[in-house]
CSV table of C-alpha atoms in Angstrom, one decimal:
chain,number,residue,atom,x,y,z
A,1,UNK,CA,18.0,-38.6,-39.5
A,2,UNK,CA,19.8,-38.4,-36.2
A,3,UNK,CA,22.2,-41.5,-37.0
A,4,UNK,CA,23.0,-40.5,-40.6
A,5,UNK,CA,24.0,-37.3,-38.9
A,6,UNK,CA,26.3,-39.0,-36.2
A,7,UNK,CA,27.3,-41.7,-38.3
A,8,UNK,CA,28.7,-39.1,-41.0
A,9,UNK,CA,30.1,-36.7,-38.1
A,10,UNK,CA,32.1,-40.5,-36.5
A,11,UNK,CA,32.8,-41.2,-40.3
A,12,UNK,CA,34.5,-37.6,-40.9
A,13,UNK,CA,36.0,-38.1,-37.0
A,14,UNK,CA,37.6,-41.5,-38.3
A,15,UNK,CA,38.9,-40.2,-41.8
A,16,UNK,CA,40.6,-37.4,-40.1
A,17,UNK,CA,42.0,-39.3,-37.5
A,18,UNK,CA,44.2,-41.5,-39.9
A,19,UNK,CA,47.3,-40.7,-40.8
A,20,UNK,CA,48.3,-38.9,-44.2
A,21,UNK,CA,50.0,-42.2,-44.9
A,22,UNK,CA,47.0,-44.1,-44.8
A,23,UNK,CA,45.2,-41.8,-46.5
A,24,UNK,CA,47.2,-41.9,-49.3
A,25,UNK,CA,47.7,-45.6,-49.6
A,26,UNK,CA,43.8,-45.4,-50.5
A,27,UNK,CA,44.7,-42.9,-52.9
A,28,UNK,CA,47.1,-45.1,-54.4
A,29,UNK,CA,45.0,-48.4,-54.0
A,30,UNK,CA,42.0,-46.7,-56.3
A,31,UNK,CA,44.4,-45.4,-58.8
A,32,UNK,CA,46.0,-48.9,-59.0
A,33,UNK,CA,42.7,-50.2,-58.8
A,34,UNK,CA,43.1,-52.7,-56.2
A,35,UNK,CA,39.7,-54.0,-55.7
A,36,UNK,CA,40.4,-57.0,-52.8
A,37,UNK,CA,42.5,-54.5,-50.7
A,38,UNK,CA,39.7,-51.9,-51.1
A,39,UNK,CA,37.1,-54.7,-50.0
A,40,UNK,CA,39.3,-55.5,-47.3
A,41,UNK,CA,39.4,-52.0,-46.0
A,42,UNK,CA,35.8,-51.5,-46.5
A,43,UNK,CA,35.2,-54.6,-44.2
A,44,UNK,CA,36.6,-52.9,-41.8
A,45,UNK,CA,35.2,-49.7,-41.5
A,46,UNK,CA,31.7,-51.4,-41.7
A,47,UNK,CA,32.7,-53.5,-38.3
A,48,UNK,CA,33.5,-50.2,-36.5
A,49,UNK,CA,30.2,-48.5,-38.3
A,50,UNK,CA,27.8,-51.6,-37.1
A,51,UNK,CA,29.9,-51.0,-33.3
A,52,UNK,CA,28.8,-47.4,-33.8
A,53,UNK,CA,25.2,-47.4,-34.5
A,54,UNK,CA,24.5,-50.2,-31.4
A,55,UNK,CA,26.0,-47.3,-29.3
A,56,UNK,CA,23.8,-45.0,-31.1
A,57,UNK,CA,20.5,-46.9,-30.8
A,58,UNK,CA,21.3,-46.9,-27.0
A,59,UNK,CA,22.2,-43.4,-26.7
A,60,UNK,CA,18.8,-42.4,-28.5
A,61,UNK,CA,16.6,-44.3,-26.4
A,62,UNK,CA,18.2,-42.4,-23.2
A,63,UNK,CA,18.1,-39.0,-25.1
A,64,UNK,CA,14.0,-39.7,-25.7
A,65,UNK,CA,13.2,-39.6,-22.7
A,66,UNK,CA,12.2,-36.2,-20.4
A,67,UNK,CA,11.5,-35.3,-17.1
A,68,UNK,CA,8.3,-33.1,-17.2
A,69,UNK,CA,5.9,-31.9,-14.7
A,70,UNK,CA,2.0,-32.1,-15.9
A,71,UNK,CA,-1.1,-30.6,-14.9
A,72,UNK,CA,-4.9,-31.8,-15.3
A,73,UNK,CA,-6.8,-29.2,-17.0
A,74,UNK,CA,-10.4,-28.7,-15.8
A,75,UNK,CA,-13.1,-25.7,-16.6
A,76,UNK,CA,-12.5,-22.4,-14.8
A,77,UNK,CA,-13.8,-19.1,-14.7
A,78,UNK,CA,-11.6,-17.3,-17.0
A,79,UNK,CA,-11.4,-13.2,-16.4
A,80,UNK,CA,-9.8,-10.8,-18.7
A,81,UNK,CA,-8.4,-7.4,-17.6
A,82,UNK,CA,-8.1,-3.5,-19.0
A,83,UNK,CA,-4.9,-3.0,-17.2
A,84,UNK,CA,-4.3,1.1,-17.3
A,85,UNK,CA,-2.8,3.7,-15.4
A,86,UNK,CA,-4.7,6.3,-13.7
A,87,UNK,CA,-4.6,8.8,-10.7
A,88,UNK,CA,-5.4,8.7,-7.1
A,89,UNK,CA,-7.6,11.8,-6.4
A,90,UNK,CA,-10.6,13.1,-3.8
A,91,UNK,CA,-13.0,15.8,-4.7
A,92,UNK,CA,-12.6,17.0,-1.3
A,93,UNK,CA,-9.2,18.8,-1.5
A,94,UNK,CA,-9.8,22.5,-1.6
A,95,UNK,CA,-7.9,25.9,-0.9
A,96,UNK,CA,-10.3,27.9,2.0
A,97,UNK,CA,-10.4,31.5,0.6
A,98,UNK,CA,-11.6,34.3,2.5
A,99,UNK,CA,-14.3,35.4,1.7
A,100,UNK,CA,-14.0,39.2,3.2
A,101,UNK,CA,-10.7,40.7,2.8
A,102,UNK,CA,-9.5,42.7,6.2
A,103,UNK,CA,-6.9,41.9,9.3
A,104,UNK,CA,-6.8,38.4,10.0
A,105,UNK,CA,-7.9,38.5,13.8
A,106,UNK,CA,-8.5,34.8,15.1
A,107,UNK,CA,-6.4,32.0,13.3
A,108,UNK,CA,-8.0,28.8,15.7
A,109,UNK,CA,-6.4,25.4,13.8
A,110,UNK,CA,-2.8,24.3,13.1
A,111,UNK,CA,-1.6,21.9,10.0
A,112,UNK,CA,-2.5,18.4,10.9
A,113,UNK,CA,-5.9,19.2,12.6
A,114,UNK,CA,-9.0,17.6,11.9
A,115,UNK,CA,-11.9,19.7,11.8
A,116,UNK,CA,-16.1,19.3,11.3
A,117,UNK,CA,-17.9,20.7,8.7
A,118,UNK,CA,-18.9,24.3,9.7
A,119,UNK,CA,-16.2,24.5,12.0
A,120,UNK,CA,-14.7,27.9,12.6
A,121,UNK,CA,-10.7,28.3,11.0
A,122,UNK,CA,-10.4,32.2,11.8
A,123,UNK,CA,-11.9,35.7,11.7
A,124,UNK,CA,-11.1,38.7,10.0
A,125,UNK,CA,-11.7,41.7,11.0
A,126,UNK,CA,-15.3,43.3,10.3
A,127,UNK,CA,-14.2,47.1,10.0
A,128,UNK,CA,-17.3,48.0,11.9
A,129,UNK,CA,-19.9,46.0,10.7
A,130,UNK,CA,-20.6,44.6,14.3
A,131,UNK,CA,-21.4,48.1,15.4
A,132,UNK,CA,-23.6,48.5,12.1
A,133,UNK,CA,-25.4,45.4,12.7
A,134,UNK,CA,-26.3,46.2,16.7
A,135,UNK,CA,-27.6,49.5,15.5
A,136,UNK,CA,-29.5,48.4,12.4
A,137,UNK,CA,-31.0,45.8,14.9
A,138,UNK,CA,-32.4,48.5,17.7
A,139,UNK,CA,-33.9,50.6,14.7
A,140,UNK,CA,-35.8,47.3,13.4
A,141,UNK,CA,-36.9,46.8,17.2
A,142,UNK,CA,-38.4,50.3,17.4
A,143,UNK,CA,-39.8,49.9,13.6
A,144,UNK,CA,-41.8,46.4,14.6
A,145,UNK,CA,-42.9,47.9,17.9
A,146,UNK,CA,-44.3,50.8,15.8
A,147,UNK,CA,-45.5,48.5,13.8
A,148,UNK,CA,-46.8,46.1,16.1
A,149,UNK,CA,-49.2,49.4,17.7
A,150,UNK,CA,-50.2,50.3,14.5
A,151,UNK,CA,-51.7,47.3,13.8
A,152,UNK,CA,-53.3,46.8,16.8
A,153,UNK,CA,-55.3,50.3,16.0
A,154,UNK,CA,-55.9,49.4,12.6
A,155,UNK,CA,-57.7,46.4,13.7
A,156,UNK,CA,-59.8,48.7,15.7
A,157,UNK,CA,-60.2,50.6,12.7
A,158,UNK,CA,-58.7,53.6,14.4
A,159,UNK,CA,-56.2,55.3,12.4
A,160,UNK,CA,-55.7,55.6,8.3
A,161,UNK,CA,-54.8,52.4,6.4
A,162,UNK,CA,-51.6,54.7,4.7
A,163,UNK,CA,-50.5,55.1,8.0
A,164,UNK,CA,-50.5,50.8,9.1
A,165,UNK,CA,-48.9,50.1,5.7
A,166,UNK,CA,-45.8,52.9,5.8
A,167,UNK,CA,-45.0,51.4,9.2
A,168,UNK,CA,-44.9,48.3,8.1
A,169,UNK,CA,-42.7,49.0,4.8
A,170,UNK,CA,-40.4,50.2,7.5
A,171,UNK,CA,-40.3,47.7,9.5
A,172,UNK,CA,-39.5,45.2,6.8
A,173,UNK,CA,-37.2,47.8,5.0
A,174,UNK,CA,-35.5,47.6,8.4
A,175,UNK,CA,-35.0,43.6,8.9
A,176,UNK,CA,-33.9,43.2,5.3
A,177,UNK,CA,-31.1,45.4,6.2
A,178,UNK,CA,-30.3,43.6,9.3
A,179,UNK,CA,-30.4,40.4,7.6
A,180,UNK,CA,-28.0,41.4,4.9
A,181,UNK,CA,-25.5,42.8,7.1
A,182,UNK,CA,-25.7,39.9,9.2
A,183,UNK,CA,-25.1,38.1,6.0
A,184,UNK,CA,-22.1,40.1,5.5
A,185,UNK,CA,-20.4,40.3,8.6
A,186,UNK,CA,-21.0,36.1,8.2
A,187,UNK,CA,-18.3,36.0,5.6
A,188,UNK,CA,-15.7,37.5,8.1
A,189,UNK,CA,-16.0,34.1,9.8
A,190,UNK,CA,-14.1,31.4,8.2
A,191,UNK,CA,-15.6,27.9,8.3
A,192,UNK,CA,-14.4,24.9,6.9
A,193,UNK,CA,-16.6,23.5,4.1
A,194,UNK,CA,-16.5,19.9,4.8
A,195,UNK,CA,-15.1,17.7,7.6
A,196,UNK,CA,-11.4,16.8,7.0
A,197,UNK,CA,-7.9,17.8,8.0
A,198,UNK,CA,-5.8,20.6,7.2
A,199,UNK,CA,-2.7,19.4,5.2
A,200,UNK,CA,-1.4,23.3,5.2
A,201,UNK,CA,-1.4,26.6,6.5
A,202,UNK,CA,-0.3,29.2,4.8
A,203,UNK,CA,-1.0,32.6,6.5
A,204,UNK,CA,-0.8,34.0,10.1
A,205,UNK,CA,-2.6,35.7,12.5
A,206,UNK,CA,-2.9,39.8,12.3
A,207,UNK,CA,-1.9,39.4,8.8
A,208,UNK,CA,-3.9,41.2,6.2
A,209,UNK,CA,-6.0,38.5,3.9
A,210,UNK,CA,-8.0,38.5,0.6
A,211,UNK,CA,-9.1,36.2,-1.9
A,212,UNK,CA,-5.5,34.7,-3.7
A,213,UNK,CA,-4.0,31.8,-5.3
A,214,UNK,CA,-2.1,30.7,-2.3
A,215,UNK,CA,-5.5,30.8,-0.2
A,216,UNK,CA,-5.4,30.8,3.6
A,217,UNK,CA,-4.8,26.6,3.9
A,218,UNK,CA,-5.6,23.8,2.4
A,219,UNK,CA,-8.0,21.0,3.4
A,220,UNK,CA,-8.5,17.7,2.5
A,221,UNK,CA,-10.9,14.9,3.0
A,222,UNK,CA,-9.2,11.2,3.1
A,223,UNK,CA,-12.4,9.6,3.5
A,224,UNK,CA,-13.7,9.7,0.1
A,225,UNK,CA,-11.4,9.0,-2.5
A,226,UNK,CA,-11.3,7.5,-5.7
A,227,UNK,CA,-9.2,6.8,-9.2
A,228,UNK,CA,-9.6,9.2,-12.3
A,229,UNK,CA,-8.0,7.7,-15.5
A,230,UNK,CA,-9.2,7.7,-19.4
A,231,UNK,CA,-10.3,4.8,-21.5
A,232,UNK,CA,-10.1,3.7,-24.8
A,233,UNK,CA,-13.6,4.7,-27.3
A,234,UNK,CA,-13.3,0.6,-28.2
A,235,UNK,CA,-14.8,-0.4,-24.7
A,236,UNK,CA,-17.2,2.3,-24.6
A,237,UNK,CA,-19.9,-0.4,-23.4
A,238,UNK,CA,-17.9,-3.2,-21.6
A,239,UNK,CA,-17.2,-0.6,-18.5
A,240,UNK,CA,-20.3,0.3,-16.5
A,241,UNK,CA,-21.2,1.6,-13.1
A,242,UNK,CA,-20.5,-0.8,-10.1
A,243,UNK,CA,-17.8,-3.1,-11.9
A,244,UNK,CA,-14.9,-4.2,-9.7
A,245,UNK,CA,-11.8,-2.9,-10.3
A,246,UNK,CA,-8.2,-4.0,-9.2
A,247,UNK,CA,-6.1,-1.1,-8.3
A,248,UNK,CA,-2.6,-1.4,-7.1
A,249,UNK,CA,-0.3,1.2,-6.0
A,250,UNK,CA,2.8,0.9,-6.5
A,251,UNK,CA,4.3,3.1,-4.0
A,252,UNK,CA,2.5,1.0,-1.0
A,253,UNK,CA,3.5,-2.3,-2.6
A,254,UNK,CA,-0.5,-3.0,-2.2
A,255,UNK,CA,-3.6,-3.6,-3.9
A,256,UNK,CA,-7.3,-2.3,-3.6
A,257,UNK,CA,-10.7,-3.4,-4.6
A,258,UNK,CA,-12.6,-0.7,-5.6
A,259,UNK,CA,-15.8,-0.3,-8.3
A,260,UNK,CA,-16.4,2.4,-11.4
A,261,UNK,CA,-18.4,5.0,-10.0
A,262,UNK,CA,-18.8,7.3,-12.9
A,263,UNK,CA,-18.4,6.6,-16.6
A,264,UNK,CA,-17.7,9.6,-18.9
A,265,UNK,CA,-20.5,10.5,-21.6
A,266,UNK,CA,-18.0,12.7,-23.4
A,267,UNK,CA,-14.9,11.2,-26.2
A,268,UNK,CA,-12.1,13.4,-25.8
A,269,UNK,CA,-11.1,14.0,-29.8
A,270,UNK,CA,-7.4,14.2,-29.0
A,271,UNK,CA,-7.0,10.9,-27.9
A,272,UNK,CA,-10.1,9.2,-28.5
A,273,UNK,CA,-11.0,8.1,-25.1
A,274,UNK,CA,-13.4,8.5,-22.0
A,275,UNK,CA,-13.1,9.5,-18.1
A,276,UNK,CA,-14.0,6.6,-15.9
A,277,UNK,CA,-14.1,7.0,-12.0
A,278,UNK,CA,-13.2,4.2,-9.6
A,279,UNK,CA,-14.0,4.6,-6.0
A,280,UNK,CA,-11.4,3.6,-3.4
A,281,UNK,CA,-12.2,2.7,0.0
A,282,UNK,CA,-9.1,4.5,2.7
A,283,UNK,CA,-9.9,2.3,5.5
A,284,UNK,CA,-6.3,2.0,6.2
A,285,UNK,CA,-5.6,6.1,5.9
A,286,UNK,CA,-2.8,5.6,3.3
A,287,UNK,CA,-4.1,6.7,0.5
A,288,UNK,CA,-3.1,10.4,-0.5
A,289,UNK,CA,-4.4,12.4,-3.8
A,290,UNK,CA,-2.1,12.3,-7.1
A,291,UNK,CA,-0.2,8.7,-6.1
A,292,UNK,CA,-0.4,6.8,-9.4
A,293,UNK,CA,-2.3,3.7,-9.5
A,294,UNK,CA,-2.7,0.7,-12.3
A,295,UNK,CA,-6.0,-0.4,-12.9
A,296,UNK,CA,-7.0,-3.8,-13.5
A,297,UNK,CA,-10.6,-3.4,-14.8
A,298,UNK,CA,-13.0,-6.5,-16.0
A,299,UNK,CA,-13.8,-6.1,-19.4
A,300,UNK,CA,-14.8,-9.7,-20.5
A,301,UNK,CA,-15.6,-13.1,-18.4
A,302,UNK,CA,-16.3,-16.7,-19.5
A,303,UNK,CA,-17.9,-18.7,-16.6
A,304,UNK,CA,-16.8,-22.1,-18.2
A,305,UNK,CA,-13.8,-22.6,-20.0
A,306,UNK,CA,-10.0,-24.1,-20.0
A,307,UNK,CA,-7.3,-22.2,-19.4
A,308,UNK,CA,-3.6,-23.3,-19.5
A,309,UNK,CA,-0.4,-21.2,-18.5
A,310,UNK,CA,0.5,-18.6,-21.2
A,311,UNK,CA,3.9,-20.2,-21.8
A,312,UNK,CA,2.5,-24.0,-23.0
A,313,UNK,CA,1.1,-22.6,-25.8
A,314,UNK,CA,3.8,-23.3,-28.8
A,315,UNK,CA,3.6,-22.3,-32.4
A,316,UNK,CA,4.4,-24.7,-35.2
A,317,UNK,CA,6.0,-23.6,-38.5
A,318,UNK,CA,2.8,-23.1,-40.2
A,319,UNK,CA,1.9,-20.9,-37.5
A,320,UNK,CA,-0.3,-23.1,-36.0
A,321,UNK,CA,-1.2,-23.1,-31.7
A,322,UNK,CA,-0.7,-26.3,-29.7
A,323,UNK,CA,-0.5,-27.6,-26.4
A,324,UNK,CA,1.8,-31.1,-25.3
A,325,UNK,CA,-0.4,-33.5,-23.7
A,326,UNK,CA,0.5,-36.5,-22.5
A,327,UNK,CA,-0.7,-40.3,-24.0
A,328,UNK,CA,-1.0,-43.0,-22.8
A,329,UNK,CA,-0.6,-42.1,-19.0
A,330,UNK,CA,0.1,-44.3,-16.3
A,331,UNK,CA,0.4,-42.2,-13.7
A,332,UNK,CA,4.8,-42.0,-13.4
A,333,UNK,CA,5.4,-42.1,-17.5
A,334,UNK,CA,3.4,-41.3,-20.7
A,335,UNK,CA,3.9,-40.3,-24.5
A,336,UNK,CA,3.7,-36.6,-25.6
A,337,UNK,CA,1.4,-36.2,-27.8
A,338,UNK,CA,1.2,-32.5,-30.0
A,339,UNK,CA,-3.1,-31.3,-29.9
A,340,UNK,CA,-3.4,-28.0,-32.4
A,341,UNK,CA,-6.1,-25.8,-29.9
A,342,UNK,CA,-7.5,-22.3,-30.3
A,343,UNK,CA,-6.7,-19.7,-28.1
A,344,UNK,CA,-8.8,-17.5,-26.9
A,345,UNK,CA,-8.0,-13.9,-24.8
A,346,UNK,CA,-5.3,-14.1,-22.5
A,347,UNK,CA,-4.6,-12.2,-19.1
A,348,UNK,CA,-2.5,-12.5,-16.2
A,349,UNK,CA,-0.2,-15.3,-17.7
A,350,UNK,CA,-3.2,-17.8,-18.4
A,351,UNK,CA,-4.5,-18.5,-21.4
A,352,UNK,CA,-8.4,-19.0,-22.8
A,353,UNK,CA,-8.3,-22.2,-24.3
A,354,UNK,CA,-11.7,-22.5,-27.2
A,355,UNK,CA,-11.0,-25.4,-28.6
A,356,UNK,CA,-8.7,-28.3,-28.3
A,357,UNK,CA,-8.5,-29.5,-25.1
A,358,UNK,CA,-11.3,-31.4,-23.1
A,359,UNK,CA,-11.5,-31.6,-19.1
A,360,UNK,CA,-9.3,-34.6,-17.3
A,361,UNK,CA,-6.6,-34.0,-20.4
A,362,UNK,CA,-3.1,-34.4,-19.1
A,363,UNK,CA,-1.0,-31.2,-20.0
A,364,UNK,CA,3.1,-30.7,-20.1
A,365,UNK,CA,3.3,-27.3,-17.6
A,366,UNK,CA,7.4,-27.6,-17.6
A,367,UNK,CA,9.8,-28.9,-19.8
A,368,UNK,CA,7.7,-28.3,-22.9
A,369,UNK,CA,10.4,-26.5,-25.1
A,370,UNK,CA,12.6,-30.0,-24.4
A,371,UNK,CA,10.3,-32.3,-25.7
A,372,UNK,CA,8.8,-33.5,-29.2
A,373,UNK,CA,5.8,-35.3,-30.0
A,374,UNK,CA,6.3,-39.2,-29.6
A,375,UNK,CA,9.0,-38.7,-26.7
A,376,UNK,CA,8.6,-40.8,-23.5
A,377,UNK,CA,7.5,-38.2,-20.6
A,378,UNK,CA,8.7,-38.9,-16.8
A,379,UNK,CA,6.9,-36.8,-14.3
């Protein structure tokens, strides 16, 4: 096909390259009907056509030819990925309320300090309920010293039983009221609920506090953080507790391994997907709560298969999937050779490769969109 195509493109190139003269002396020869001059000319356009097609024939054994670079296929572990967005949080990351609203007397940390669970942040001011507690306290010492001799009479039976047992109803009356104002004044101390560092302060000290949006400051715990994101229903199964999980951030130009820590139970009906939690080791202290994260999470692994690059795989006009390979290989040149395969999942610019291909074959990894099947391969 390729020489009836140049030879009618050198044919149309020759015709329009004579002259109108000769062109018409043709004319005139086939209406006169001049047979040997017509033979004559015919002669010698067939000289120039044989001249033509031994260029050709040359010119198509050099255009058959490609420079190719091949790969040996062998079996792999093949891994396919749920690649999804999701949010970097911590369940540690709180705004410290007072508990007890009042002066605030003692503010003891600063923005950027770490502090230990149970720590003391500030005080506010009691309004008297340490001179409440000191003298609830002196009348429980009197009521247990009371009690104390009562009971020491009572076991010698001396004295009335109603008399041991209203002593002791005081005494008890009076260190449940000494433990609840004890319990009270407590919540004028501020402690912080977990160990961490506060990221913000957001009041002063002598100013007047209460429970609030804004909060007294804000503390959050870098240790323990993790990836929130949602899941399609159609993998509810494939995720479970401990797989790994690729995450990579973006915004750090690096990449974590983390595993699912929590899969939801619930299927949210507005978008037909699940919570998953991944958690996310900070070792390096970078990690901050709401950076968005992409998720590269295992869904489906074959422990023995053959996988090609993503970008060998051609489709023929009747849709069919196929790979070059190279015939006849020794070891500098080969044939390609077109093998119809069956693809399988594909993930991270490789290919599963079901059927088709068998270990050892000789694949074209460049140059395949050059090349046709029965072309001489260089590599």
């Amino acid at each position: 096909m390729k020489k009836i195509f140049y030879l009618s493109a050198i044919s149309l190139f020759l015709i329009s390259c004579a002259n109108s003269n000769k062109t018409e002396n043709i004319d005139d020869l086939i209406k006169a009907k001049n047979v040997k001059v017509l033979n004559e000319k015919k002669a010698l356009l067939q000289a120039d056509i044989t001249k033509i097609e031994e260029a050709l024939a040359t010119l198509d054994i050099k255009k058959e030819e490609a420079l190719v670079s091949v790969a040996t296929v062998q079996d792999t572990v093949f891994n396919h990925y749920l690649e999804i967005q999701g949010n970097v949080d911590t369940k540690e990351n709180i705004i410290v309320q007072p508990e007890f609203s009042g002066t605030l007397t003692s503010l003891t940390v600063k923005a950027g300090q770490r502090v230990s669970k149970g720590q003391i942040l500030g005080r506010v001011d009691d309004g008297g309920m340490s001179q409440q507690l000191a003298s609830l306290e002196n009348q429980y010492s009197l009521a247990k010293t009371t009690y104390e001799r009562q009971k020491n009479l009572w076991d010698k039976k001396i004295g009335s039983e109603i008399q041991f047992l209203q002593v002791q109803t005081q005494m008890i009356a009076a260190q449940k009221g000494v433990a609840q104002m004890k319990s009270q004044l407590a919540k004028t101390v501020i402690r912080a609920p977990f160990s961490g560092t506060i990221d913000e302060v957001f009041v002063e000290k002598g100013q007047v506090v209460a429970p609030s949006v804004q909060g007294l400051m804000r503390i959050v715990n870098l240790g323990s953080m993790y990836v929130s994101t949602s899941v399609p229903e159609s993998y509810i199964g494939k995720l479970k507790v401990g797989d790994q999980v690729e995450v990579f951030l973006s915004s750090l130009n690096k990449t974590y391994k983390g595993k699912v820590r929590q899969v939801g139970n619930f299927i949210n009906p507005n978008n037909r997907s699940f919570g998953v939690e991944v958690g996310l080791p900070n070792l390096d202290n970078l990690l901050r709560p709401n950076q968005v994260a992409k998720l590269k999470i295992i869904d489906y692994i074959n422990k023995k298969v053959i996988v090609v690059p993503t970008n060998v795989v051609q489709e023929d006009g009747e849709q069919n999937k196929f790979i070059f390979t190279v015939d006849r290989s020794n070891g500098k040149t080969g044939i390609a050779k077109k093998i119809i395969v069956t693809v399988g999942k594909t993930s991270d610019n490789v290919s599963e490769i079901l059927s088709g291909l068998t270990t050892q074959d000789i694949i074209v990894i460049e140059g395949v969109n050059n090349i046709s099947e029965g072309m001489k391969l260089n590599f």
